[in-house]
PDB file of C-alpha atoms in Angstrom:
ATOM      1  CA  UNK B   1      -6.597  46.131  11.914  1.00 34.00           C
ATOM      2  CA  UNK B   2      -4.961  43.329   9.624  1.00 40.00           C
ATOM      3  CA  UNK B   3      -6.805  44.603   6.640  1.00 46.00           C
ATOM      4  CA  UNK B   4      -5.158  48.178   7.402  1.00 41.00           C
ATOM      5  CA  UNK B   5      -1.699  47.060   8.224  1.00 42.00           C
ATOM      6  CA  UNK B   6      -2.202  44.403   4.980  1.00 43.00           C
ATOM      7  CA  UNK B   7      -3.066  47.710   3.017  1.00 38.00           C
ATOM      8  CA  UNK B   8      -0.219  50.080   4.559  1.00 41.00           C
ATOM      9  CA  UNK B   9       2.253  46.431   3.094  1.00 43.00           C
ATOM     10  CA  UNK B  10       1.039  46.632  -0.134  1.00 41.00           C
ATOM     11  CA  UNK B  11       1.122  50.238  -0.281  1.00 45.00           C
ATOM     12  CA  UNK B  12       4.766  50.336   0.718  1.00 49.00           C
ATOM     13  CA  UNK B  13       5.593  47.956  -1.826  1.00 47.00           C
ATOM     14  CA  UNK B  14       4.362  49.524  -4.250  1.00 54.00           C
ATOM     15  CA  UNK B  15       6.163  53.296  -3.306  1.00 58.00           C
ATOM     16  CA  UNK B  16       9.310  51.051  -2.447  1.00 61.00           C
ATOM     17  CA  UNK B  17       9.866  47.465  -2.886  1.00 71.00           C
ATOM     18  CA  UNK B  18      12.798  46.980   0.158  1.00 81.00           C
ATOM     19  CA  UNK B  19      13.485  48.903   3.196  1.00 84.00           C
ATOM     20  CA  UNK B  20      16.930  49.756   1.408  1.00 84.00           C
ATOM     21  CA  UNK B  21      14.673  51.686  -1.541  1.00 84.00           C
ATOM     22  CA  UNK B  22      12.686  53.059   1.135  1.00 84.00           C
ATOM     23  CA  UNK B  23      15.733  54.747   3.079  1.00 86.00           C
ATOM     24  CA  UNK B  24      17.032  55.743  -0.351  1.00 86.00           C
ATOM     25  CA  UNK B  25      14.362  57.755  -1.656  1.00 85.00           C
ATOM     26  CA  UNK B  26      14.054  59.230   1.694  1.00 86.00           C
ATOM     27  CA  UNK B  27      16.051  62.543   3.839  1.00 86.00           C
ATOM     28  CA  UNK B  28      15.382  61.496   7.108  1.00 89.00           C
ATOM     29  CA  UNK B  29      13.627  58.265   8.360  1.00 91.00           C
ATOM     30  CA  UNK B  30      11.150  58.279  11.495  1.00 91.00           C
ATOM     31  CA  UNK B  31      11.501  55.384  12.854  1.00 91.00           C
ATOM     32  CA  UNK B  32       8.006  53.369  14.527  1.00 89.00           C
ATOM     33  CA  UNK B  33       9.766  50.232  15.693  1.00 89.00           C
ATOM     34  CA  UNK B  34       9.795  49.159  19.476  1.00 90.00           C
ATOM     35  CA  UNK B  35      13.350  49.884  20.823  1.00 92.00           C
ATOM     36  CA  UNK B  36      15.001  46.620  21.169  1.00 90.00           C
ATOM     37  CA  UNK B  37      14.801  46.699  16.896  1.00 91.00           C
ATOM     38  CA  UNK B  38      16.195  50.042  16.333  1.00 92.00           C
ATOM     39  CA  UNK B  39      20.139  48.583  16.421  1.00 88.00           C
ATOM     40  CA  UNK B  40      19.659  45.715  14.523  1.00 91.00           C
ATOM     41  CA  UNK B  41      17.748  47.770  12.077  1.00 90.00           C
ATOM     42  CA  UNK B  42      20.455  50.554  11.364  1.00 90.00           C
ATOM     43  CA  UNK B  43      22.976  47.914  11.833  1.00 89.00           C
ATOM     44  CA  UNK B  44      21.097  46.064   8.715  1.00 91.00           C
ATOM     45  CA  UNK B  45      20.815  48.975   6.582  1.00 92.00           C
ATOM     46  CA  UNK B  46      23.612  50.721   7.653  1.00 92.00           C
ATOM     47  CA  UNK B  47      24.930  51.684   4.087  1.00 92.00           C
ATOM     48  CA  UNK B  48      21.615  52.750   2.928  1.00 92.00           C
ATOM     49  CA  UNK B  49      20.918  55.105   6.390  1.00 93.00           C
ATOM     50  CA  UNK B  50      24.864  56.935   5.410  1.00 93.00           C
ATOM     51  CA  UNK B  51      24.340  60.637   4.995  1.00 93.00           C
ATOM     52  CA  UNK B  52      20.410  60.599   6.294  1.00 92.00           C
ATOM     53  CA  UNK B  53      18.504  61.844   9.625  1.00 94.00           C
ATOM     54  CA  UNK B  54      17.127  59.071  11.486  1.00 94.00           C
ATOM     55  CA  UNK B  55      14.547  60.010  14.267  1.00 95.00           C
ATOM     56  CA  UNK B  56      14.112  57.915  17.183  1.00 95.00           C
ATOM     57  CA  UNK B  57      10.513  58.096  19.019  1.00 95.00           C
ATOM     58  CA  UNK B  58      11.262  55.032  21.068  1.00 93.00           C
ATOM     59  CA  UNK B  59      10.841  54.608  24.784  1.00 93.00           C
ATOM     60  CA  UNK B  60      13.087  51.661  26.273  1.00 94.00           C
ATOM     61  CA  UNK B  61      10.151  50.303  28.483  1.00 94.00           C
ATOM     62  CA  UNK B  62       8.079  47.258  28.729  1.00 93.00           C
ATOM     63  CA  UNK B  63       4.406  46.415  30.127  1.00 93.00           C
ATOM     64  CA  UNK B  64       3.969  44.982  33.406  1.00 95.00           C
ATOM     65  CA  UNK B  65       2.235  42.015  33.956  1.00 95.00           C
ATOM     66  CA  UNK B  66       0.156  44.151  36.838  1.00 96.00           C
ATOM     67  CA  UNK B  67      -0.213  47.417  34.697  1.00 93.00           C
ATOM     68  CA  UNK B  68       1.807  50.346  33.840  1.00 92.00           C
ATOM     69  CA  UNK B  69       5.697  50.246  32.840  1.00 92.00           C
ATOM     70  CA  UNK B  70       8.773  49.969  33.681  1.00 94.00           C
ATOM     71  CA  UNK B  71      12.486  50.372  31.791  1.00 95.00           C
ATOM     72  CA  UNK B  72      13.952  47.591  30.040  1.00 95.00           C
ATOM     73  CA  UNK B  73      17.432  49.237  30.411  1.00 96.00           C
ATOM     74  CA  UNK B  74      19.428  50.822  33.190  1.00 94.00           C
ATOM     75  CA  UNK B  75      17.506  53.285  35.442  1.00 93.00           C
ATOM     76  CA  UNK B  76      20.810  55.674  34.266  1.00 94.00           C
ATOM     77  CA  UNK B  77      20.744  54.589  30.690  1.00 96.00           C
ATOM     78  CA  UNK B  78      19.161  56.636  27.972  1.00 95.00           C
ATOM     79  CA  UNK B  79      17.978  54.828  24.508  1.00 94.00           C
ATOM     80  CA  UNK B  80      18.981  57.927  22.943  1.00 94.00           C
ATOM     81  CA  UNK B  81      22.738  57.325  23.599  1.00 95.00           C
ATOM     82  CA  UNK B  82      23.255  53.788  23.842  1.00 94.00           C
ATOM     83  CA  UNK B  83      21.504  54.093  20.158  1.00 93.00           C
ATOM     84  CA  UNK B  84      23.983  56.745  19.358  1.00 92.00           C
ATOM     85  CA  UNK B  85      27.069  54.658  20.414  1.00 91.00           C
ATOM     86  CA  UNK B  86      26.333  51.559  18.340  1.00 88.00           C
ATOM     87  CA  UNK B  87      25.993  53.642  15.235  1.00 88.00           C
ATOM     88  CA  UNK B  88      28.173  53.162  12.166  1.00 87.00           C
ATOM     89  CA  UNK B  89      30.002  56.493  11.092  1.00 88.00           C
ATOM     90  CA  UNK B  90      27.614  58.843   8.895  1.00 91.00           C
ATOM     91  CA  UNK B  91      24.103  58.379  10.508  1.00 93.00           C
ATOM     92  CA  UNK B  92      22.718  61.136  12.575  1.00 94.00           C
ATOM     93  CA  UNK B  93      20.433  60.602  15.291  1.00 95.00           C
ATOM     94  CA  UNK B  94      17.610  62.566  16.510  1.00 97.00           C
ATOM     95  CA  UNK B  95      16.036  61.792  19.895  1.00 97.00           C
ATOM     96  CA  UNK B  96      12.623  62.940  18.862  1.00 97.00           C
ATOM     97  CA  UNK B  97       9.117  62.607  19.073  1.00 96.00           C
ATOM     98  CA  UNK B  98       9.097  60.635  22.218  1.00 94.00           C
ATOM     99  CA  UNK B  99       8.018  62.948  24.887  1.00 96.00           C
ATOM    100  CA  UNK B 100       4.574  62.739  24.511  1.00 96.00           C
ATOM    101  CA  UNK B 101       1.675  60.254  24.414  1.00 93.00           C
ATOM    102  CA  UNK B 102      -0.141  59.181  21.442  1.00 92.00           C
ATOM    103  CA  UNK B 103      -3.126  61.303  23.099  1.00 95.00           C
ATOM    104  CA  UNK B 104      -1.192  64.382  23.497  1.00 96.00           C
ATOM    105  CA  UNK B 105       0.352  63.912  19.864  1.00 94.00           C
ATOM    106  CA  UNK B 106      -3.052  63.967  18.581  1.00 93.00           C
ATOM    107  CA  UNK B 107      -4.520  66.800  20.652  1.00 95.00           C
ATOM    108  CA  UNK B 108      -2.258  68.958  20.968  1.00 96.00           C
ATOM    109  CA  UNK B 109      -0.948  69.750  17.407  1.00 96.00           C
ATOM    110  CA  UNK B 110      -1.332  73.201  15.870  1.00 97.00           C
ATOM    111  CA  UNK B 111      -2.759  74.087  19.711  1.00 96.00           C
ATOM    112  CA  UNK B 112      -2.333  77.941  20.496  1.00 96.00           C
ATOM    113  CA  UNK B 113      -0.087  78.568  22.219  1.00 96.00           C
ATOM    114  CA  UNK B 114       2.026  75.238  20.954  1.00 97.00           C
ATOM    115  CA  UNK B 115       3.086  72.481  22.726  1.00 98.00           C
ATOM    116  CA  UNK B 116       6.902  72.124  23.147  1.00 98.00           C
ATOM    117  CA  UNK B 117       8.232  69.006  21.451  1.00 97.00           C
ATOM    118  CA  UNK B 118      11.958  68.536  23.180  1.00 98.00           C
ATOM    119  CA  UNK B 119      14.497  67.155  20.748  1.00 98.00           C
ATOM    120  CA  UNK B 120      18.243  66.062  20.767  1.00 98.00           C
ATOM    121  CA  UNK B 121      20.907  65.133  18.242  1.00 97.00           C
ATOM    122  CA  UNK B 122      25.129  65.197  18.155  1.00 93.00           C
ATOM    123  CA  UNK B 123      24.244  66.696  15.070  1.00 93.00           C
ATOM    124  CA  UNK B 124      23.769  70.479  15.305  1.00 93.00           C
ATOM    125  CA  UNK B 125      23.279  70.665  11.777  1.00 94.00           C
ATOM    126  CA  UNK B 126      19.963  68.534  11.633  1.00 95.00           C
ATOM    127  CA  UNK B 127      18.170  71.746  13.595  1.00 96.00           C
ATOM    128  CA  UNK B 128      16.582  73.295  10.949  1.00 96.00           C
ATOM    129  CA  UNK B 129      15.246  70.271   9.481  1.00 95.00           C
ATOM    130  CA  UNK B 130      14.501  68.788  13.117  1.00 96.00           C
ATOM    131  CA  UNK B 131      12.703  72.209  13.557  1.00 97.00           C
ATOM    132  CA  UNK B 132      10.845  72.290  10.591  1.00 95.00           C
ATOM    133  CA  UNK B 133       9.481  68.859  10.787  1.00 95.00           C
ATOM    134  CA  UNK B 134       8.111  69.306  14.189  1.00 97.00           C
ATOM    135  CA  UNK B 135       6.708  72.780  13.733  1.00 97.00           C
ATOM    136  CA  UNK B 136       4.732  71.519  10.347  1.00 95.00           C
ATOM    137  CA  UNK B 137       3.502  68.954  12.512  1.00 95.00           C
ATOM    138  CA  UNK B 138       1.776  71.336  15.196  1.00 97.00           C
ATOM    139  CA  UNK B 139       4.274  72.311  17.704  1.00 97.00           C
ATOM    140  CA  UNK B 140       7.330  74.075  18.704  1.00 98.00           C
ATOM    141  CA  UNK B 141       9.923  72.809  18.808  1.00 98.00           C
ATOM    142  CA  UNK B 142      13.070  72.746  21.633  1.00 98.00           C
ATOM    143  CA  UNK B 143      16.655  71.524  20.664  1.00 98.00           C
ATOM    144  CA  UNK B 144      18.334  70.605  23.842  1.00 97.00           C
ATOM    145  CA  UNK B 145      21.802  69.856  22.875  1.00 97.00           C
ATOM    146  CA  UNK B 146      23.650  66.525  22.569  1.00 97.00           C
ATOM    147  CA  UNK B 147      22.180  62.965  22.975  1.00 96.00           C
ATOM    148  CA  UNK B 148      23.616  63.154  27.284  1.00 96.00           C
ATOM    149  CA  UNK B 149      19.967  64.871  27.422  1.00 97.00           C
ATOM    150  CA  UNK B 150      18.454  61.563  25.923  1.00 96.00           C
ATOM    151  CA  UNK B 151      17.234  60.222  29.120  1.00 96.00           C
ATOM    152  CA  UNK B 152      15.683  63.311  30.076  1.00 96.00           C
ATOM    153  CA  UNK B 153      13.558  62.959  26.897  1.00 96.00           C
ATOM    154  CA  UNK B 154      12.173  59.285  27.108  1.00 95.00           C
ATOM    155  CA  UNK B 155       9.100  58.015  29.759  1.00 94.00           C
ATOM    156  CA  UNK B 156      10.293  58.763  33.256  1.00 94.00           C
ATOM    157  CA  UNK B 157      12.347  61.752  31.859  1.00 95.00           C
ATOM    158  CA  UNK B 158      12.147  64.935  33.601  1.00 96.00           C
ATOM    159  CA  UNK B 159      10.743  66.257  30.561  1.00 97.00           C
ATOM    160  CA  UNK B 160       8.592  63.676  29.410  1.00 96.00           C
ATOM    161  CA  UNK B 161       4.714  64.156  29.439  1.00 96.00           C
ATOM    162  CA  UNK B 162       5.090  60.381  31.749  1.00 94.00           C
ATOM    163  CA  UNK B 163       7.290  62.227  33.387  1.00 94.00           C
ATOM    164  CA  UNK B 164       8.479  64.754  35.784  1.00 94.00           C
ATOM    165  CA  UNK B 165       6.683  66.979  33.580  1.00 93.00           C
ATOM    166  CA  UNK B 166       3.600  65.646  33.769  1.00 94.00           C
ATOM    167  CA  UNK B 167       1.841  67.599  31.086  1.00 95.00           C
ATOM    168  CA  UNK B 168       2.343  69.245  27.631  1.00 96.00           C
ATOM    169  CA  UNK B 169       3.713  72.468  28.134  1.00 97.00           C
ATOM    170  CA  UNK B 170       4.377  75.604  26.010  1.00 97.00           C
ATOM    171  CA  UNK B 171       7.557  77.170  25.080  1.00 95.00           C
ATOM    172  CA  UNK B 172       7.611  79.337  27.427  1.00 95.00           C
ATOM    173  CA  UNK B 173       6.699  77.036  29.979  1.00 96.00           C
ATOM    174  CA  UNK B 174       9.395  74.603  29.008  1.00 96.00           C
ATOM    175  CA  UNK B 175      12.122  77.225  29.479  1.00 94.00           C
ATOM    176  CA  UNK B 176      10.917  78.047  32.680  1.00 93.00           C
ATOM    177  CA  UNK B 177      11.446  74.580  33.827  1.00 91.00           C
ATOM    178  CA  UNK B 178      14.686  73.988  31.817  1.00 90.00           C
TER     179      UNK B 178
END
């Protein structure tokens, strides 16, 4: 593992040499950070992220010491929104990419019939790349509005796989449920 991740450094070094360059060169940004390092992260790069899409995957939960999870923020708090509120002016979020396991992520793409992958955003106008992101990656993808759906999106979520859920569903399955 350290000679992959020491690989993927000096790979990204070489394509950019600062996260600033990175975000530059990029339209939208996925992020793969643990919650608790999204805000300081836009809030470091806030002038870079201006104008771009920035996708957030993240769960807000935390092992337990005696196995499974459990939420590292308000049972009536969603990520997705308290993420969206610290934002500086000109960065849209995209609660994305989250409702599934690793597993299911892996599995699951380019199944027949596809997988629903639920998204959110305050910004209507990221749909059609939102949509086109998801669908090259294998499924089919759901836009459910603002970022209030958020917490219905991450682990717990009534439409998270870890969730009420319970499964990967289809489109038309998700719309019966919605």
């Amino acid at each position: 593992m350290g000679d992959l991740f020491a690989l993927c450094a000096l790979l990204a070094v070489e394509v950019a040499p600062s996260i600033d360059a990175a975000i530059k060169q990029a339209d939208l940004i996925l992020l793969s950070i643990p919650y608790g390092e999204i805000a300081p992260l836009i809030q470091a790069h806030a002038e870079a992220l201006h104008g771009k899409i920035v996708i957030d995957p993240s769960n807000p939960i935390a092992p337990l010491p005696e196995g499974g999870f459990k939420k590292i923020i308000g049972e009536e708090e969603s990520a997705g929104e308290l993420i969206g509120a610290s934002l500086p002016e000109g960065i849209r979020l995209v609660k994305a990419f989250g409702t599934l396991g690793a597993q299911s992520l892996s599995e699951d793409a380019f199944a027949e019939p596809r997988k629903v992958l639920f998204y959110a955003s305050n910004c209507p106008s990221v749909q059609e790349d939102i949509d086109a992101l998801i669908t090259d990656a294998g499924f089919a993808p759901l836009y459910l509005g603002g970022l209030e759906h958020s917490i219905r999106l991450e682990v717990f979520g009534s439409l998270h796989e870890f969730g009420a859920l319970g499964k990967t569903v289809t489109l038309d399955e998700a719309k019966a449920v919605l």
